[in-house]
mmCIF file of C-alpha atoms in Angstrom:
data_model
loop_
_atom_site.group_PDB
_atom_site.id
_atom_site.type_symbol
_atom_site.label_atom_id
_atom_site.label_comp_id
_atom_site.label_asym_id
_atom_site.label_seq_id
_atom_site.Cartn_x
_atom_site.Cartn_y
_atom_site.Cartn_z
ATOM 1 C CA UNK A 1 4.533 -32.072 14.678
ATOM 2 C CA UNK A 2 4.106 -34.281 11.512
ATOM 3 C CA UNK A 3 0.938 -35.559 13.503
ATOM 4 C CA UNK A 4 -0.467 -32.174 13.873
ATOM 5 C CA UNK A 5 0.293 -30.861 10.204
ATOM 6 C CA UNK A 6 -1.284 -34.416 8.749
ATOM 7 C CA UNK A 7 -4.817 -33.768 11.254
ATOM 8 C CA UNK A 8 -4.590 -30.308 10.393
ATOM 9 C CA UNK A 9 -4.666 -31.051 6.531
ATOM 10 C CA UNK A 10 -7.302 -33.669 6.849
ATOM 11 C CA UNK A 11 -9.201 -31.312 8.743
ATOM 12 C CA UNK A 12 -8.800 -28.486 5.968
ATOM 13 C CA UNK A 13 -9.705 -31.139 3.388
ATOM 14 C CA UNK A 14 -13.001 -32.319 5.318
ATOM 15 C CA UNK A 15 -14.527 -28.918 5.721
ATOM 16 C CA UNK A 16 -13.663 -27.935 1.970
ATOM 17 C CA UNK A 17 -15.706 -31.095 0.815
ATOM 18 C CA UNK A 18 -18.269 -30.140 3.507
ATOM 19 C CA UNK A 19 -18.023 -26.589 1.894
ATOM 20 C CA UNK A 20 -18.331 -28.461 -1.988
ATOM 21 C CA UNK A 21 -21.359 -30.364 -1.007
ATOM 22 C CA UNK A 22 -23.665 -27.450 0.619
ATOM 23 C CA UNK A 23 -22.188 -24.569 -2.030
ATOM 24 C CA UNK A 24 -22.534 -24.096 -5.714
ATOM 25 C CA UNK A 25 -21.095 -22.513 -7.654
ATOM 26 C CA UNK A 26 -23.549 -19.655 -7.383
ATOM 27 C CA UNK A 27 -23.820 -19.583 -3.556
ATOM 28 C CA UNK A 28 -23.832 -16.271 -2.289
ATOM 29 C CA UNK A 29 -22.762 -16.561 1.483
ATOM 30 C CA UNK A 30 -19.727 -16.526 3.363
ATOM 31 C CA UNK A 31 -18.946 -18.164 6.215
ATOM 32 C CA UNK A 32 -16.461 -17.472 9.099
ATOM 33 C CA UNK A 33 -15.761 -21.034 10.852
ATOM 34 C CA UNK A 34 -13.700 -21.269 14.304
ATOM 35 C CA UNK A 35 -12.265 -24.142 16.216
ATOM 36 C CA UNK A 36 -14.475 -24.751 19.624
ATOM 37 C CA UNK A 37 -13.014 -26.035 22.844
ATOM 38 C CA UNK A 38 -12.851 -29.625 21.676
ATOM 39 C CA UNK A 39 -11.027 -28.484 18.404
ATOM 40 C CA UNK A 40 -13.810 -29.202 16.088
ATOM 41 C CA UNK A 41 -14.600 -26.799 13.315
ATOM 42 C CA UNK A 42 -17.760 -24.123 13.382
ATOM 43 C CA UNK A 43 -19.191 -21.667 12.011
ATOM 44 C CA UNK A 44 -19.953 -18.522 13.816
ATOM 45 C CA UNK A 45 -23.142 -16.680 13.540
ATOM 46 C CA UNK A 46 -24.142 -14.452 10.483
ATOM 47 C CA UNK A 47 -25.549 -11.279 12.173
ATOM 48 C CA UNK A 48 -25.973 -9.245 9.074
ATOM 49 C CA UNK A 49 -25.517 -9.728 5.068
ATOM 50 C CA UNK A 50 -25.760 -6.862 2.850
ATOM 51 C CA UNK A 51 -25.233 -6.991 -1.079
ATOM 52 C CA UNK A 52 -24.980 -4.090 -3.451
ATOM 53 C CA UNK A 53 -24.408 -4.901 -6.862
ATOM 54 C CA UNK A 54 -24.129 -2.320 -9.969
ATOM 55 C CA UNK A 55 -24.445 -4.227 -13.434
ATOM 56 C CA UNK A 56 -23.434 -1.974 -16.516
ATOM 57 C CA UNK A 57 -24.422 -3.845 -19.846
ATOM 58 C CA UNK A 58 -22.386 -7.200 -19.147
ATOM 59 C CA UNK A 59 -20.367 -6.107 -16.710
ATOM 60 C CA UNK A 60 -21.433 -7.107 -13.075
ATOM 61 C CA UNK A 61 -19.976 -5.862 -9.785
ATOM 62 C CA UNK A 62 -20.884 -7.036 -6.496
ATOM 63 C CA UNK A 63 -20.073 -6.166 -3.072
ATOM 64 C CA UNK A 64 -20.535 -8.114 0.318
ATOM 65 C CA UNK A 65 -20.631 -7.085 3.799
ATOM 66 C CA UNK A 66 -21.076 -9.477 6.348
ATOM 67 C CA UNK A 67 -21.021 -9.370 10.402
ATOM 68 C CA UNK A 68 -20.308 -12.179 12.163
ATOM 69 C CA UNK A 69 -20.729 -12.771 16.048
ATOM 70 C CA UNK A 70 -18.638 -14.407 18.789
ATOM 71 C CA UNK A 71 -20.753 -15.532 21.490
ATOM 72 C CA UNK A 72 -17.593 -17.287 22.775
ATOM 73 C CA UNK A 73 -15.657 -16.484 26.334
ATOM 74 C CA UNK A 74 -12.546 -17.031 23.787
ATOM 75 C CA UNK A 75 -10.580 -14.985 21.435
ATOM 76 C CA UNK A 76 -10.413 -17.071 18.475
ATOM 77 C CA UNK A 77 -8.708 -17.242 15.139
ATOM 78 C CA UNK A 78 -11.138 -17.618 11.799
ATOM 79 C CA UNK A 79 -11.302 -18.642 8.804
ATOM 80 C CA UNK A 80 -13.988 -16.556 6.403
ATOM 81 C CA UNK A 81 -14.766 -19.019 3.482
ATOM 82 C CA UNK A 82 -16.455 -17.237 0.291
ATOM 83 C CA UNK A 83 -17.522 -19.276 -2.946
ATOM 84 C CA UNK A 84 -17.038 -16.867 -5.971
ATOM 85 C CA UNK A 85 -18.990 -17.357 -9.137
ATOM 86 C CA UNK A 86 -16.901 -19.115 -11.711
ATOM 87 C CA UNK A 87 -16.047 -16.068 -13.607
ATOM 88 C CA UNK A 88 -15.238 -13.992 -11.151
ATOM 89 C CA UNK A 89 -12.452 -11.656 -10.089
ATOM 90 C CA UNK A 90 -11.512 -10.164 -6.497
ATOM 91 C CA UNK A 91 -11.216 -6.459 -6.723
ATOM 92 C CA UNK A 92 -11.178 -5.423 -3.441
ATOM 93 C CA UNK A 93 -11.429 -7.040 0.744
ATOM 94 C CA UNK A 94 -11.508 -5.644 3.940
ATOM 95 C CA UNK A 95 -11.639 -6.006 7.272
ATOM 96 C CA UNK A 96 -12.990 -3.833 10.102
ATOM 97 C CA UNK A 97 -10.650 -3.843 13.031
ATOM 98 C CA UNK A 98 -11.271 -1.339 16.169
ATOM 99 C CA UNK A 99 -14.362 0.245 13.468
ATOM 100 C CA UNK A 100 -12.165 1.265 10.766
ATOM 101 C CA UNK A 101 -12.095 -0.297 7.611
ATOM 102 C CA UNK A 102 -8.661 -1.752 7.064
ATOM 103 C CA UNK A 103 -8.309 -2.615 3.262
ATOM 104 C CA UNK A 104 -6.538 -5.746 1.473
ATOM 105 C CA UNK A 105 -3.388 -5.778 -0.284
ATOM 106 C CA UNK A 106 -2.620 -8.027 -3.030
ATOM 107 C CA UNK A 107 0.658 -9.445 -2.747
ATOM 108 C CA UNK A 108 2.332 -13.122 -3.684
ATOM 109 C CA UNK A 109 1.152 -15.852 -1.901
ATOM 110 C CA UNK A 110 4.467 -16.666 0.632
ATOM 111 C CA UNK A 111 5.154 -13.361 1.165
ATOM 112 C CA UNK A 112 1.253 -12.951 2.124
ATOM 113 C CA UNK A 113 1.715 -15.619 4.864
ATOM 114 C CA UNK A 114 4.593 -14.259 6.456
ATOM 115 C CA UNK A 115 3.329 -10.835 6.860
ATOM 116 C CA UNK A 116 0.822 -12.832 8.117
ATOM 117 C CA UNK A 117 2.247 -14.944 10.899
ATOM 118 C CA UNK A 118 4.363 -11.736 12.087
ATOM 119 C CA UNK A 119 1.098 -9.787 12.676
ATOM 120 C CA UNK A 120 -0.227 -12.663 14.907
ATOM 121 C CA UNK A 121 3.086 -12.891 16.936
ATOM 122 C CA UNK A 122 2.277 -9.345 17.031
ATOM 123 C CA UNK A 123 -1.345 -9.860 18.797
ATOM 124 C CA UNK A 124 -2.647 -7.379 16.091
ATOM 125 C CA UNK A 125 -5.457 -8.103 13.512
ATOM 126 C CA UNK A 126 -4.150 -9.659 10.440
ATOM 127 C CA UNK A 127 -6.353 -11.197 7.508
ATOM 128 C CA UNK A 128 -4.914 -12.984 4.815
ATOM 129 C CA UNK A 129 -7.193 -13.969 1.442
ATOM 130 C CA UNK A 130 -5.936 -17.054 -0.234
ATOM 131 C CA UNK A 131 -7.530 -18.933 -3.341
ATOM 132 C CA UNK A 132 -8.281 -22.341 -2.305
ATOM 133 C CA UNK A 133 -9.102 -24.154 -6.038
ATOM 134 C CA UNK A 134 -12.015 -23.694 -7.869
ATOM 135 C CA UNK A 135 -14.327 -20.490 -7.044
ATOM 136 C CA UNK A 136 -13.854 -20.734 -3.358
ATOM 137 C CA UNK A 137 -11.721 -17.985 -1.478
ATOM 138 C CA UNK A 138 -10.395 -18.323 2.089
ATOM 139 C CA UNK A 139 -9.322 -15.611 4.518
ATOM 140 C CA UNK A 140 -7.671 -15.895 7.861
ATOM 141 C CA UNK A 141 -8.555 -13.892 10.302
ATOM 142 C CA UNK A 142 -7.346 -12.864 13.769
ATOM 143 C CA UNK A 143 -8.602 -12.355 16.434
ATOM 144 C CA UNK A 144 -11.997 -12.367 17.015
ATOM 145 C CA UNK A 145 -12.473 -10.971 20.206
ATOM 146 C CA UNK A 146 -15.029 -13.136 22.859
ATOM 147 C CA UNK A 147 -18.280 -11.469 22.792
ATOM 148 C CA UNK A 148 -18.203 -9.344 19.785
ATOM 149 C CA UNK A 149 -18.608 -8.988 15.869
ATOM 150 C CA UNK A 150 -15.958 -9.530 13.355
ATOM 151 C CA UNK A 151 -17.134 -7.353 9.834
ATOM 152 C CA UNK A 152 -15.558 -8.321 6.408
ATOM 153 C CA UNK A 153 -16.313 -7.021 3.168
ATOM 154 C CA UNK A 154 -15.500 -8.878 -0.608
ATOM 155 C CA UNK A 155 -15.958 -6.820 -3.594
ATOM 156 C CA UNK A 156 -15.898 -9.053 -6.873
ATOM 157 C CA UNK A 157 -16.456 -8.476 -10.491
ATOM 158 C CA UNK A 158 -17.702 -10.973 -13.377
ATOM 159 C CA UNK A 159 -18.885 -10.731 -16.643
ATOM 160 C CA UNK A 160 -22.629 -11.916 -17.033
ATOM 161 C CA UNK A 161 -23.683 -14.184 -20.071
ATOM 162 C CA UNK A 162 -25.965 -12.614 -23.262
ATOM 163 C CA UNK A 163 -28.622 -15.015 -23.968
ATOM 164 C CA UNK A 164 -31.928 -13.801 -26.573
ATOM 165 C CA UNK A 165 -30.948 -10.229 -25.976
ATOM 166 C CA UNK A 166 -30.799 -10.344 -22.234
ATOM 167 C CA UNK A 167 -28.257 -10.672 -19.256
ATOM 168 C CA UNK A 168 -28.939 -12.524 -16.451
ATOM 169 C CA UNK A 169 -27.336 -12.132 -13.196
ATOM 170 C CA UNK A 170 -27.904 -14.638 -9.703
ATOM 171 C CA UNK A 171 -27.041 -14.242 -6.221
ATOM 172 C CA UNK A 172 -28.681 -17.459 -4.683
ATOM 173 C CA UNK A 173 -28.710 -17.285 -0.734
ATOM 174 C CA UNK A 174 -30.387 -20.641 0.768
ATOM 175 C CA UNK A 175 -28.089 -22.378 2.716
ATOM 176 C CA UNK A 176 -29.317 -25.412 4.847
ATOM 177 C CA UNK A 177 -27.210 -23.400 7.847
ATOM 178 C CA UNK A 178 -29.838 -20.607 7.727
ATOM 179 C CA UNK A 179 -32.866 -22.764 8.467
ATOM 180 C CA UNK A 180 -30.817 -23.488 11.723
ATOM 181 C CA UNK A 181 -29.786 -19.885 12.449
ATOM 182 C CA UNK A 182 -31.488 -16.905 9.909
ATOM 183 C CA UNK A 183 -29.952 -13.966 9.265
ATOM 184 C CA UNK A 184 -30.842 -11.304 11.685
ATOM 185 C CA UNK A 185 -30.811 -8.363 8.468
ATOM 186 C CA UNK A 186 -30.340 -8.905 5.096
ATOM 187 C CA UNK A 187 -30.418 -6.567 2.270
ATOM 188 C CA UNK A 188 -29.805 -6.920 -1.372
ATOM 189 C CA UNK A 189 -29.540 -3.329 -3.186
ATOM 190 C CA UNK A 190 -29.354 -3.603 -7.449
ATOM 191 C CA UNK A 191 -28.463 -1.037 -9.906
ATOM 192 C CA UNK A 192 -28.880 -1.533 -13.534
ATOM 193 C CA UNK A 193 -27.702 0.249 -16.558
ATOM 194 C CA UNK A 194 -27.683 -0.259 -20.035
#
């Protein structure tokens, strides 16, 4: 067991410094990574990637909603990865399961994990969003049926910097992943006020 937890933890700390290296802190792309056959970590296919953001003077707030496909024979568990800008606060997640929209809870972080864990013993579809240090968010998810898309949505919030009389905001999207596999459908949708 003590072998499992320590591989388990070096395995965690790879892929975040594999995450670190590709992502800044800008990055605008999630990524839902499974383990294959063999146990090594991947990242499934990003079907679709839509952004709608509404910026009010300062005040920016952005929402994602990303598909993800399983082209697997397997039901797999997932972990959805999302770098946050530095400033910015979760206000909302949520997970489709059966095609409804099941919203996120906020609750402390132990308690979280054993609602968790009971839901899996339970065969039913939990997600649980964890802060993982710096900017970069992690959510389990389960399952991810074979053959079929998994949909999560991350709403965040962050206040944009004043510089010569104008705010700028940035959601970068190049990812070195995406020359491999682009994104079937993207859309980015912007509202501005003042």
């Amino acid at each position: 067991a003590s072998k499992a937890i320590t591989t388990a933890a070096a395995d965690l700390n790879d892929r975040l410094s594999a995450l670190e290296a590709e992502w800044d802190d800008e990055h605008g792309l999630g990524e839902l990574t499974v383990k294959d056959e063999a146990g090594k970590t991947m990242p499934l296919e990003i079907k679709r990637h839509h952004v709608s953001v509404t910026i009010v003077d300062q005040v920016a707030q952005t929402f994602v909603d990303e598909v993800f496909v399983n082209h697997t024979d397997r039901r797999l568990e997932g972990v959805f990865y999302y770098p946050l800008p530095d400033d910015a606060a979760v206000g909302e997640f949520a997970m489709f399961v059966d095609g409804k929209r099941v919203a996120g809870e906020g609750l402390e972080q132990q308690r979280a994990r054993q609602i968790f864990e009971y839901i899996v013993r339970q065969q039913r579809d939990p997600a649980l969003l964890e802060m993982v240090g710096g900017n970069l968010f992690k959510m389990r998810v389960f399952p991810i049926e074979p053959h079929s898309e998994k949909r999560i949505q991350l709403g965040y919030t962050q206040i944009l910097r004043r510089s010569n009389g104008r705010v700028t905001y940035a959601y970068p999207l190049f990812s070195e992943k995406l020359l491999k596999n682009p994104l079937r459908e993207l859309m980015v949708e912007v509202r501005a006020a003042s």
